[in-house]
Amino acid sequence: MVTLTINGKQVQVEKGTTIKKAAENIGIEIPGLCDDNDLQPFGACRLCVVEDNRGNLVASCHTPVREGMNIKTHSKKVIDARRLILELLLSSHNADCFECDKSLHCKLQKYAYELNINNIRFDGEKRDFHVNAVGPIIQDPNKCILCGKCVRMCHEVQTIGAIDFADRGFDAYISAPYEKSLLDSDCIFCGQCVRVCPTGALVENPEIDKVYEALNNPKKHVVVQTAPATRIALGEEFGLKPGDIVTGKMVAALKQLGFDKVFDTQFSADLTIMEEGTELVKRLEKGENLPLFTSCCPSWILAVEKFYPELIPNISTARSPQQMFGSVAKHYYTKKAGIAPEDLFVVSIMPCISKKFERTRPEFDDDVDAVLTTRELSRMIKEAGIDFTKLEEEKYDSPLGESTGAATIFAATGGVMEAALRTAYSLLTGEELKGDAVEFTAVRGLEGIKESAIEINGKTVKIAVANGIGNAKKLIEKIKNGEAKYEFVEVMACPGGCACGGGQPYTDDPDFRQKRIEGVYENDKNSPKRKSHENEEVKKMYEEYYEKPYSEKAHHELHTHYAS
Ligand code: HC1
Ligand code: SF4
């Protein structure tokens, strides 16, 4: 242990701890624009400077504590330096906060307020770059402060390397190679760069206006689906904690916003399990194209298409729940409700930016018309003046509104695997898992790669779960060089899974992943039904329309193919 003094208070921390973390341990927040718990210390912005024994300013985010140090975190010298840094950043910044999607969540704005910046002493040249608004992510280099968090997230964590610094000095900016748009780059739209960007330089491409237009068009029948992960995070936008379950309030808010029907992506997550579970059983029986990889994460699909096309035969052909919902709404629901398919407008609320890309894939025939992130939905609720926390809970509409605990856990890494196993077990043995035996705890938790094996009918099924594309790549290399062999593998591109997706509320809570995931499993535990094959509305739809999982009709409308 190392003993040091921070602001006159003696502190003991482990060797190797940074000064910034040591200060946080005693409740002192030091500002920083370039550091993040997911990333290696970088020391680029220098806003985190503190004063040491000798009166020197050191960057606290990457300076380890030393025995006997005497640190001042908010001395006059420190505050003057931080103000100077901020004023220099702001002197070239395009500070049109009124029109900025990051406003109220922008770290630059927050620190400018907290550090009392009321007079920028330097009238610098403003950054003047082209804003790239094509595709699901808007890149506005004029708002960029070159902290490098997006680059490091993309390289260090996701190991994609789609973006990097270009040019030098005042002309430096972040871009895909050769100034290409992200659509023409290696980007897989995981949105993790957006999640960590401290300013409005990277934001999702909003689709709110399109949704309002449909809601105000009397000819349109507008239905909305809500992804599993939205219900454990939307509350954060209204002062609740990560992991607080707000399903009923979210449904009530969507009804107040004027959607004709409020349905659930969890309905189609149960449907996905019926199709993908059947596919798994068939592949296990034939011993073909194993391991089977899950297919619901569109960033994972893009990663396979771009970097591992040889794995395409191993990817489940089941469409993602978002796209299954779109297809079911267009084909089954319109017939049942007597609505002309061209009058139907399908909106998704997703924790994910990549879902905006997925809906535009040509093979999905515009089944989904607009995708809003959880953040975009919160803005609509705020704009409508709805007091979210006071809403009376309401229920989803029928017939695409019922779901089970198995669908709920799709939101957490390992959840799709666990949900599929609950149903595959029943399909393979003809027996039901009872009570808490449905819980496959080996695939739960935030570890990057989880491996396990389960016995079904005397056969061992080896399984693996990867979250974060960097971890998925490690797992694929293990499989490719023969170090590991599995029958079934789940991959989610975002560390933690969809609960921690790029479209979820921005948060500074260092434990946001764990808290949101706890909410997911609590929701499952409280569900009266916990297996997808127990979903009555899904069963009824098979009886009335698709006949059985993997039928010809199901193949046509619920499965897909991939680009190689
Ligand atoms: Fe996901 Fe999925 S779990 S991919 O994370 O399979 O986005 O929540 O909606 O489609 O159901 C996301 C979440 C989501 C799909 C489902
Ligand atoms: Fe990289 Fe993901 Fe951002 Fe694309 S969306 S630039 S892959 S971090």
Coordinates of C-alpha atoms and ligand atoms in Angstrom, one line a residue:
M1 CA 0.0 0.0 0.0
V2 CA 1.1 3.6 -0.6
T3 CA 0.3 6.4 1.8
L4 CA -0.1 10.0 0.5
T5 CA -1.9 13.2 1.4
I6 CA -4.7 14.6 -0.8
N7 CA -6.0 18.0 0.1
G8 CA -4.6 17.6 3.6
K9 CA -6.2 14.2 4.1
Q10 CA -4.1 11.0 4.5
V11 CA -5.1 8.3 2.1
Q12 CA -3.9 4.7 1.6
V13 CA -4.3 3.1 -1.8
E14 CA -2.7 0.2 -3.6
K15 CA 0.6 0.7 -5.4
G16 CA 0.0 1.5 -9.1
T17 CA -3.3 3.5 -8.4
T18 CA -3.5 6.8 -10.2
I19 CA -3.8 10.0 -8.3
K20 CA -7.2 10.6 -9.9
K21 CA -8.5 7.2 -8.7
A22 CA -7.0 7.8 -5.2
A23 CA -8.9 11.1 -5.1
E24 CA -12.1 9.5 -6.3
N25 CA -11.8 7.0 -3.4
I26 CA -12.2 9.9 -0.9
G27 CA -15.0 11.5 -2.9
I28 CA -13.1 14.1 -4.9
E29 CA -13.9 14.4 -8.6
I30 CA -11.2 15.6 -10.8
P31 CA -12.3 16.6 -14.3
G32 CA -11.1 14.8 -17.4
L33 CA -12.0 14.7 -21.0
C34 CA -9.9 11.9 -22.3
D35 CA -10.0 9.2 -19.6
D36 CA -12.5 6.3 -19.3
N37 CA -12.6 3.1 -17.2
D38 CA -12.5 1.0 -20.4
L39 CA -9.4 2.7 -21.8
Q40 CA -5.7 2.8 -21.0
P41 CA -4.6 6.2 -19.5
F42 CA -3.7 8.7 -22.3
G43 CA -3.0 12.0 -20.7
A44 CA -4.1 14.1 -23.7
C45 CA -6.4 16.8 -22.4
R46 CA -4.4 17.7 -19.2
L47 CA -7.6 18.9 -17.6
C48 CA -7.0 16.5 -14.7
V49 CA -3.8 18.3 -13.6
V50 CA -3.1 18.5 -9.9
E51 CA -0.3 20.2 -7.9
D52 CA 2.4 18.0 -6.3
N53 CA 4.7 18.7 -3.4
R54 CA 7.1 20.7 -5.5
G55 CA 4.4 22.9 -7.0
N56 CA 4.5 21.0 -10.3
L57 CA 1.3 20.3 -12.3
V58 CA 1.0 16.6 -13.1
A59 CA -1.7 14.8 -15.1
S60 CA -3.6 12.8 -12.4
C61 CA -5.2 10.3 -14.8
H62 CA -2.0 8.6 -15.6
T63 CA 0.4 9.5 -12.8
P64 CA 0.7 6.7 -10.2
V65 CA 0.7 7.6 -6.5
R66 CA 4.1 7.7 -4.7
E67 CA 4.8 7.3 -1.0
G68 CA 4.6 10.6 0.8
M69 CA 3.1 12.6 -2.0
N70 CA 1.2 15.7 -1.0
I71 CA -1.4 16.6 -3.6
K72 CA -3.6 19.5 -4.0
T73 CA -6.5 18.8 -6.5
H74 CA -8.1 22.3 -6.6
S75 CA -5.4 24.9 -5.7
K76 CA -5.4 28.3 -7.5
K77 CA -2.6 27.1 -9.7
V78 CA -4.6 24.0 -10.7
I79 CA -7.8 25.9 -11.3
D80 CA -6.0 28.6 -13.4
A81 CA -4.4 25.8 -15.5
R82 CA -7.7 24.0 -16.0
R83 CA -9.5 27.3 -17.0
L84 CA -6.7 28.1 -19.5
I85 CA -7.0 24.6 -21.1
L86 CA -10.7 24.9 -21.4
E87 CA -10.6 28.4 -22.8
L88 CA -8.1 27.3 -25.4
L89 CA -10.3 24.3 -26.4
L90 CA -13.4 26.6 -26.5
S91 CA -11.6 29.2 -28.6
S92 CA -11.7 27.0 -31.6
H93 CA -14.8 25.0 -30.7
N94 CA -18.0 25.3 -32.7
A95 CA -20.1 25.9 -29.6
D96 CA -23.6 25.9 -31.1
C97 CA -24.9 24.1 -28.0
F98 CA -28.6 24.8 -28.9
E99 CA -28.3 22.7 -31.9
C100 CA -26.1 20.0 -30.5
D101 CA -27.4 16.5 -29.8
K102 CA -25.0 16.2 -26.9
S103 CA -26.2 19.3 -25.1
L104 CA -26.7 18.6 -21.4
H105 CA -24.6 15.5 -21.7
C106 CA -21.5 17.2 -23.1
K107 CA -18.4 17.1 -20.8
L108 CA -17.0 20.3 -22.3
Q109 CA -20.2 22.1 -21.5
K110 CA -20.3 20.7 -18.0
Y111 CA -16.7 21.6 -17.2
A112 CA -17.1 25.1 -18.7
Y113 CA -20.0 25.6 -16.3
E114 CA -18.3 24.1 -13.3
L115 CA -15.0 26.0 -13.9
N116 CA -16.9 29.2 -14.2
I117 CA -15.8 30.0 -17.7
N118 CA -17.6 33.3 -18.4
N119 CA -15.1 35.0 -20.6
I120 CA -13.0 33.2 -23.3
R121 CA -9.9 35.3 -23.5
F122 CA -8.8 34.0 -26.9
D123 CA -10.6 34.6 -30.1
G124 CA -9.2 31.6 -32.1
E125 CA -9.9 30.4 -35.6
K126 CA -12.8 28.0 -35.5
R127 CA -12.6 24.5 -36.8
D128 CA -14.2 24.2 -40.2
F129 CA -14.6 20.7 -41.3
H130 CA -17.2 18.8 -43.4
V131 CA -19.9 17.2 -41.2
N132 CA -20.5 13.6 -42.3
A133 CA -24.2 12.8 -41.7
V134 CA -24.5 9.8 -44.0
G135 CA -25.4 6.5 -42.2
P136 CA -26.3 5.8 -38.6
I137 CA -23.5 7.9 -37.0
I138 CA -23.0 11.6 -37.5
Q139 CA -19.3 12.7 -37.4
D140 CA -18.9 16.4 -36.7
P141 CA -15.1 17.2 -36.5
N142 CA -16.0 20.8 -35.6
K143 CA -17.1 19.6 -32.2
C144 CA -14.1 17.3 -31.7
I145 CA -11.5 18.1 -29.1
L146 CA -9.1 15.4 -30.2
C147 CA -9.2 13.5 -26.9
G148 CA -8.8 10.3 -28.8
K149 CA -11.4 8.3 -26.8
C150 CA -13.3 7.2 -29.9
V151 CA -10.1 6.1 -31.6
R152 CA -8.9 4.2 -28.5
M153 CA -12.3 2.6 -28.0
C154 CA -12.3 1.4 -31.6
H155 CA -8.7 0.2 -31.5
E156 CA -8.1 -1.0 -27.9
V157 CA -11.5 -2.4 -26.9
Q158 CA -13.3 -3.3 -30.2
T159 CA -10.0 -3.9 -32.1
I160 CA -11.7 -2.7 -35.3
G161 CA -9.5 0.3 -36.0
A162 CA -12.0 2.0 -38.3
I163 CA -11.1 5.5 -37.3
D164 CA -7.8 7.3 -36.4
F165 CA -6.2 10.7 -36.2
A166 CA -5.5 12.4 -39.5
D167 CA -3.3 15.4 -40.3
R168 CA -1.4 17.5 -37.7
G169 CA -1.8 20.5 -35.4
F170 CA -4.8 22.7 -35.8
D171 CA -5.8 20.7 -38.9
A172 CA -5.9 17.4 -37.0
Y173 CA -9.2 15.5 -37.1
I174 CA -10.6 12.0 -36.6
S175 CA -11.6 10.1 -39.6
A176 CA -11.9 6.7 -41.3
P177 CA -9.0 6.1 -43.7
Y178 CA -8.8 8.4 -46.8
E179 CA -11.7 10.6 -45.4
K180 CA -14.2 7.9 -46.3
S181 CA -17.5 7.9 -44.6
L182 CA -18.0 5.3 -41.9
L183 CA -20.4 3.5 -44.3
D184 CA -17.4 2.8 -46.6
S185 CA -15.0 1.9 -43.8
D186 CA -14.4 -1.1 -41.5
C187 CA -16.9 0.4 -39.0
I188 CA -19.5 -2.0 -37.6
F189 CA -21.6 0.8 -36.0
C190 CA -21.3 -0.7 -32.5
G191 CA -21.6 3.0 -31.3
Q192 CA -19.1 2.5 -28.5
C193 CA -17.2 5.5 -29.8
V194 CA -20.4 7.5 -29.6
R195 CA -20.9 6.3 -26.0
V196 CA -17.5 7.6 -24.9
C197 CA -17.3 10.8 -27.0
P198 CA -17.3 13.7 -24.5
T199 CA -18.8 16.2 -26.9
G200 CA -21.2 16.2 -29.9
A201 CA -18.5 15.1 -32.4
L202 CA -20.0 11.7 -32.7
V203 CA -23.8 11.1 -32.2
E204 CA -26.4 8.8 -33.7
N205 CA -28.2 10.0 -36.8
P206 CA -31.6 10.9 -35.3
E207 CA -34.9 9.7 -36.8
I208 CA -37.3 11.5 -34.5
D209 CA -38.7 13.8 -37.2
K210 CA -39.6 10.8 -39.4
V211 CA -41.5 9.3 -36.5
Y212 CA -43.4 12.5 -35.7
E213 CA -44.4 12.7 -39.3
A214 CA -45.8 9.2 -39.3
L215 CA -47.6 9.9 -36.0
N216 CA -49.2 13.0 -37.5
N217 CA -50.3 11.2 -40.7
P218 CA -53.9 10.0 -40.2
K219 CA -53.4 7.4 -42.9
K220 CA -50.6 5.7 -41.1
H221 CA -51.1 3.0 -38.5
V222 CA -48.0 3.4 -36.4
V223 CA -46.8 0.5 -34.2
V224 CA -43.7 0.6 -32.0
Q225 CA -41.6 -2.3 -30.6
T226 CA -39.3 -1.9 -27.6
A227 CA -36.0 -3.8 -27.3
P228 CA -35.3 -5.9 -24.2
A229 CA -32.6 -3.5 -23.0
T230 CA -34.6 -0.3 -23.1
R231 CA -36.7 -1.1 -20.0
I232 CA -33.7 -1.3 -17.7
A233 CA -32.0 2.0 -18.8
L234 CA -34.7 4.5 -20.0
G235 CA -35.3 5.5 -16.4
E236 CA -31.8 6.9 -16.1
E237 CA -32.9 9.8 -18.3
F238 CA -35.5 10.6 -15.6
G239 CA -33.3 10.4 -12.5
L240 CA -33.7 6.6 -11.8
K241 CA -30.8 4.3 -11.3
P242 CA -29.2 2.0 -14.0
G243 CA -31.1 -1.3 -13.8
D244 CA -34.4 0.1 -12.5
I245 CA -37.1 -1.6 -14.5
V246 CA -39.5 0.8 -16.1
T247 CA -41.4 -1.4 -18.6
G248 CA -44.9 -0.3 -17.7
K249 CA -44.1 3.4 -17.6
M250 CA -42.3 3.1 -20.9
V251 CA -45.4 1.5 -22.4
A252 CA -47.6 4.3 -20.9
A253 CA -45.3 7.0 -22.3
L254 CA -45.4 5.5 -25.8
K255 CA -49.2 5.3 -25.7
Q256 CA -49.3 9.0 -24.6
L257 CA -47.0 9.8 -27.5
G258 CA -49.7 8.6 -29.9
F259 CA -48.5 5.2 -31.1
D260 CA -51.5 3.1 -32.3
K261 CA -50.1 -0.1 -30.8
V262 CA -47.3 -0.6 -28.4
F263 CA -45.7 -4.0 -29.0
D264 CA -42.6 -5.7 -27.7
T265 CA -39.4 -6.8 -29.4
Q266 CA -39.3 -9.4 -26.6
F267 CA -42.3 -11.1 -28.4
S268 CA -40.0 -11.6 -31.4
A269 CA -37.1 -12.5 -29.2
D270 CA -39.1 -15.5 -28.0
L271 CA -39.9 -16.2 -31.7
T272 CA -36.2 -16.0 -32.5
I273 CA -35.5 -18.6 -29.9
M274 CA -38.1 -20.9 -31.5
E275 CA -36.4 -20.6 -34.8
E276 CA -32.8 -20.5 -33.7
G277 CA -33.3 -23.2 -31.0
T278 CA -34.8 -25.4 -33.7
E279 CA -31.9 -24.6 -36.0
L280 CA -29.4 -25.5 -33.2
V281 CA -31.2 -28.8 -32.6
K282 CA -31.1 -29.6 -36.4
R283 CA -27.4 -28.7 -36.7
L284 CA -26.5 -30.8 -33.6
E285 CA -28.4 -33.8 -35.0
K286 CA -26.7 -33.5 -38.4
G287 CA -23.3 -32.3 -36.9
E288 CA -23.3 -29.6 -39.6
N289 CA -21.9 -26.1 -39.6
L290 CA -20.9 -26.1 -36.0
P291 CA -20.4 -24.1 -34.0
L292 CA -23.7 -22.3 -34.6
F293 CA -23.2 -18.5 -34.0
T294 CA -26.0 -16.3 -32.9
S295 CA -27.2 -13.7 -35.4
C296 CA -29.1 -11.0 -33.5
C297 CA -26.4 -8.4 -33.2
P298 CA -26.0 -6.5 -36.4
S299 CA -22.5 -5.3 -35.6
W300 CA -21.4 -8.8 -35.1
I301 CA -22.9 -9.7 -38.5
L302 CA -21.0 -6.8 -40.1
A303 CA -17.8 -8.0 -38.4
V304 CA -18.2 -11.5 -39.8
E305 CA -19.0 -10.2 -43.3
K306 CA -16.1 -7.8 -43.3
F307 CA -13.4 -9.9 -41.4
Y308 CA -14.5 -13.5 -41.3
P309 CA -16.6 -14.3 -44.3
E310 CA -15.6 -18.0 -44.0
L311 CA -17.8 -18.1 -40.9
I312 CA -21.0 -17.1 -42.7
P313 CA -22.3 -20.7 -43.0
N314 CA -22.0 -21.0 -39.2
I315 CA -24.1 -17.9 -38.5
S316 CA -27.7 -18.7 -37.6
T317 CA -30.0 -17.7 -40.5
A318 CA -32.6 -16.5 -38.0
R319 CA -33.3 -12.8 -38.4
S320 CA -32.7 -10.6 -35.4
P321 CA -35.7 -10.0 -33.2
Q322 CA -36.0 -6.4 -34.5
Q323 CA -36.3 -7.7 -38.1
M324 CA -38.5 -10.7 -37.2
F325 CA -40.8 -8.2 -35.6
G326 CA -40.8 -6.0 -38.7
S327 CA -41.6 -9.0 -40.9
V328 CA -44.3 -10.4 -38.6
A329 CA -45.9 -6.9 -38.3
K330 CA -46.0 -6.6 -42.0
H331 CA -47.2 -10.1 -42.9
Y332 CA -49.1 -11.5 -39.9
Y333 CA -50.3 -8.5 -38.0
T334 CA -51.6 -6.5 -41.0
K335 CA -53.7 -9.5 -42.1
K336 CA -55.0 -10.1 -38.5
A337 CA -55.8 -6.4 -38.0
G338 CA -57.1 -5.7 -41.5
I339 CA -54.5 -3.0 -42.3
A340 CA -53.0 -2.5 -45.7
P341 CA -49.2 -3.2 -45.4
E342 CA -48.4 0.1 -47.1
D343 CA -50.3 2.0 -44.3
L344 CA -48.3 0.3 -41.6
F345 CA -45.3 2.3 -40.1
V346 CA -43.0 0.3 -37.8
V347 CA -40.8 2.0 -35.2
S348 CA -38.2 0.3 -33.1
I349 CA -36.8 1.6 -29.8
M350 CA -33.4 0.2 -29.5
P351 CA -30.4 0.5 -27.1
C352 CA -28.3 0.3 -30.2
I353 CA -27.1 2.5 -33.1
S354 CA -26.3 -0.5 -35.3
K355 CA -30.0 -1.3 -35.5
K356 CA -30.4 1.9 -37.6
F357 CA -28.0 0.3 -40.1
E358 CA -29.7 -3.2 -39.8
R359 CA -33.1 -1.8 -40.8
T360 CA -31.7 -0.5 -44.1
R361 CA -30.2 -3.8 -45.2
P362 CA -31.9 -4.5 -48.6
E363 CA -32.8 -8.1 -47.7
F364 CA -35.2 -6.7 -45.0
D365 CA -37.4 -4.9 -47.5
D366 CA -38.0 -1.8 -45.4
D367 CA -40.0 -3.8 -42.8
V368 CA -38.9 -1.5 -40.1
D369 CA -39.4 2.2 -41.0
A370 CA -37.5 4.0 -38.2
V371 CA -35.2 3.1 -35.3
L372 CA -34.9 5.4 -32.3
T373 CA -32.3 4.9 -29.6
T374 CA -33.3 4.8 -26.0
R375 CA -31.9 8.3 -25.8
E376 CA -34.1 9.5 -28.7
L377 CA -37.2 8.1 -27.0
S378 CA -36.3 10.0 -23.8
R379 CA -36.2 13.2 -25.8
M380 CA -39.6 12.6 -27.3
I381 CA -41.0 11.9 -23.8
K382 CA -39.4 15.1 -22.5
E383 CA -40.6 17.2 -25.4
A384 CA -44.2 16.0 -24.8
G385 CA -43.9 17.2 -21.2
I386 CA -44.7 13.7 -19.8
D387 CA -43.7 13.3 -16.1
F388 CA -42.2 9.9 -16.7
T389 CA -41.7 8.8 -13.1
K390 CA -45.4 9.7 -12.2
L391 CA -46.9 7.6 -15.1
E392 CA -49.3 4.8 -14.2
E393 CA -47.9 1.5 -15.6
E394 CA -49.6 0.1 -18.7
K395 CA -49.4 -3.2 -20.5
Y396 CA -48.3 -4.0 -24.0
D397 CA -50.9 -4.5 -26.7
S398 CA -51.8 -7.9 -28.2
P399 CA -51.0 -9.9 -30.3
L400 CA -47.3 -9.0 -30.4
G401 CA -46.9 -8.0 -26.8
E402 CA -46.5 -11.1 -24.7
S403 CA -43.0 -12.2 -23.7
T404 CA -41.1 -14.4 -21.3
G405 CA -38.1 -14.1 -19.0
A406 CA -36.1 -15.8 -21.7
A407 CA -36.7 -12.8 -24.0
T408 CA -35.8 -10.3 -21.3
I409 CA -32.3 -11.7 -20.8
F410 CA -31.4 -11.1 -24.4
A411 CA -30.4 -7.7 -23.1
A412 CA -27.4 -9.1 -21.1
T413 CA -24.3 -10.8 -22.5
G414 CA -25.0 -14.6 -22.4
G415 CA -28.7 -14.1 -22.4
V416 CA -29.5 -15.2 -25.9
M417 CA -27.4 -18.4 -25.2
E418 CA -29.3 -19.0 -22.0
A419 CA -32.7 -18.4 -23.5
A420 CA -31.8 -20.8 -26.4
L421 CA -30.6 -23.5 -24.0
R422 CA -33.9 -23.3 -22.0
T423 CA -35.8 -24.2 -25.2
A424 CA -33.2 -26.5 -26.8
Y425 CA -33.2 -28.6 -23.6
S426 CA -37.0 -29.1 -23.9
L427 CA -36.8 -29.8 -27.7
L428 CA -34.0 -32.4 -27.2
T429 CA -35.2 -34.2 -24.1
G430 CA -39.0 -33.7 -24.2
E431 CA -38.6 -32.6 -20.5
E432 CA -38.9 -29.2 -18.9
L433 CA -36.3 -27.4 -16.8
K434 CA -38.1 -26.6 -13.5
G435 CA -37.8 -23.5 -11.2
D436 CA -34.3 -22.0 -11.0
A437 CA -32.9 -24.9 -13.1
V438 CA -33.5 -22.5 -16.1
E439 CA -30.6 -20.4 -14.9
F440 CA -27.4 -21.2 -16.7
T441 CA -25.2 -19.0 -14.5
A442 CA -22.0 -20.0 -16.2
V443 CA -22.8 -17.8 -19.2
R444 CA -23.7 -14.8 -17.0
G445 CA -21.5 -11.9 -15.9
L446 CA -19.2 -9.4 -17.5
E447 CA -16.2 -11.5 -18.3
G448 CA -15.2 -11.0 -21.9
I449 CA -15.3 -14.7 -22.8
K450 CA -17.3 -17.3 -21.0
E451 CA -17.1 -21.0 -21.7
S452 CA -19.1 -23.9 -20.4
A453 CA -20.6 -27.2 -21.3
I454 CA -24.0 -28.7 -20.6
E455 CA -25.2 -32.3 -20.7
I456 CA -28.3 -32.8 -22.8
N457 CA -29.5 -36.4 -23.4
G458 CA -26.1 -37.8 -22.5
K459 CA -24.5 -35.5 -25.1
T460 CA -22.1 -32.7 -24.1
V461 CA -22.9 -29.4 -25.7
K462 CA -19.9 -27.0 -25.5
I463 CA -20.8 -23.4 -25.5
A464 CA -19.0 -20.0 -25.4
V465 CA -20.1 -16.4 -25.1
A466 CA -18.1 -13.3 -26.1
N467 CA -19.1 -9.7 -25.5
G468 CA -17.2 -6.9 -27.1
I469 CA -15.8 -7.4 -30.6
G470 CA -12.2 -7.5 -29.3
N471 CA -13.2 -10.5 -27.2
A472 CA -15.1 -12.1 -30.1
K473 CA -12.0 -11.9 -32.2
K474 CA -9.9 -13.6 -29.6
L475 CA -12.5 -16.4 -29.4
I476 CA -12.6 -16.8 -33.1
E477 CA -8.8 -17.1 -33.3
K478 CA -9.0 -19.9 -30.6
I479 CA -11.6 -21.7 -32.7
K480 CA -9.7 -21.3 -35.9
N481 CA -6.4 -22.5 -34.7
G482 CA -8.0 -25.6 -33.1
E483 CA -7.5 -24.5 -29.5
A484 CA -11.2 -24.7 -28.7
K485 CA -14.2 -26.4 -30.1
Y486 CA -17.8 -25.5 -29.4
E487 CA -21.3 -26.3 -30.6
F488 CA -22.9 -23.0 -29.9
V489 CA -21.4 -19.5 -29.6
E490 CA -23.1 -16.2 -28.7
V491 CA -21.5 -12.9 -29.7
M492 CA -22.6 -9.4 -28.8
A493 CA -20.5 -6.5 -30.1
C494 CA -20.9 -4.3 -27.1
P495 CA -19.1 -5.1 -23.8
G496 CA -21.9 -6.2 -21.5
G497 CA -24.3 -6.8 -24.3
C498 CA -27.2 -4.7 -25.5
A499 CA -27.9 -3.4 -22.0
C500 CA -24.7 -1.4 -22.5
G501 CA -25.3 -0.5 -26.2
G502 CA -24.3 2.6 -28.0
G503 CA -27.8 4.0 -27.9
Q504 CA -28.4 3.8 -24.2
P505 CA -28.5 6.8 -21.9
Y506 CA -25.1 8.4 -21.4
T507 CA -23.8 7.7 -17.9
D508 CA -20.9 8.4 -15.6
D509 CA -21.7 5.6 -13.2
P510 CA -18.6 3.4 -13.2
D511 CA -20.7 0.3 -12.4
F512 CA -23.4 1.0 -15.0
R513 CA -22.9 -2.4 -16.8
Q514 CA -23.2 -4.5 -13.6
K515 CA -26.3 -2.5 -12.4
R516 CA -28.1 -2.7 -15.7
I517 CA -27.5 -6.4 -15.9
E518 CA -28.7 -7.0 -12.4
G519 CA -32.0 -5.3 -13.5
V520 CA -32.2 -7.7 -16.5
Y521 CA -31.9 -10.8 -14.3
E522 CA -34.3 -9.4 -11.7
N523 CA -36.8 -8.9 -14.5
D524 CA -36.4 -12.5 -15.6
K525 CA -36.7 -13.9 -12.1
N526 CA -40.0 -12.0 -11.7
S527 CA -41.4 -13.2 -15.0
P528 CA -44.3 -15.7 -14.6
K529 CA -43.0 -17.6 -17.7
R530 CA -39.2 -18.0 -18.3
K531 CA -39.0 -20.1 -21.4
S532 CA -39.7 -18.9 -25.0
H533 CA -41.7 -21.9 -26.0
E534 CA -44.3 -21.0 -23.2
N535 CA -45.2 -17.8 -25.0
E536 CA -48.9 -18.2 -25.8
E537 CA -49.1 -15.4 -28.5
V538 CA -46.1 -17.0 -30.3
K539 CA -47.7 -20.4 -30.1
K540 CA -50.9 -19.0 -31.5
M541 CA -49.1 -17.3 -34.3
Y542 CA -47.5 -20.6 -35.3
E543 CA -51.0 -22.2 -35.3
E544 CA -52.6 -19.5 -37.3
Y545 CA -49.8 -18.6 -39.7
Y546 CA -46.3 -20.1 -39.6
E547 CA -47.4 -23.7 -38.8
K548 CA -44.2 -24.6 -37.0
P549 CA -40.7 -23.4 -36.4
Y550 CA -38.5 -23.7 -39.5
S551 CA -41.5 -24.2 -41.8
E552 CA -41.2 -23.0 -45.4
K553 CA -43.1 -19.8 -44.6
A554 CA -41.0 -19.2 -41.5
H555 CA -37.9 -19.6 -43.7
H556 CA -39.1 -17.1 -46.1
E557 CA -40.2 -14.4 -43.6
L558 CA -38.2 -15.1 -40.5
H559 CA -34.8 -16.1 -41.8
T560 CA -32.2 -14.3 -43.9
H561 CA -28.8 -14.6 -45.8
Y562 CA -25.6 -12.7 -45.4
A563 CA -23.2 -10.9 -47.8
S564 CA -19.9 -12.6 -48.5
Ligands
HC1_1 FE1 -30.6 -6.3 -28.5 FE2 -31.9 -8.1 -29.7 S1 -31.0 -8.3 -27.6 S2 -29.8 -7.3 -30.4 O1 -29.2 -6.3 -27.8 O2 -31.5 -9.9 -30.2 O3 -30.3 -3.7 -29.8 O4 -32.1 -5.1 -26.2 O5 -33.3 -5.6 -29.4 O6 -33.1 -7.4 -32.4 O7 -34.6 -8.8 -28.6 C1 -30.4 -4.6 -29.2 C2 -31.4 -5.5 -27.0 C3 -32.4 -6.3 -29.2 C4 -32.7 -7.7 -31.4 C5 -33.6 -8.6 -29.1
SF4_2 FE1 -15.3 1.8 -34.3 FE2 -17.6 1.0 -33.4 FE3 -17.2 3.6 -33.6 FE4 -17.4 2.1 -35.8 S1 -19.0 2.5 -34.3 S2 -15.9 3.7 -35.4 S3 -16.5 0.2 -35.1 S4 -16.1 2.1 -32.2

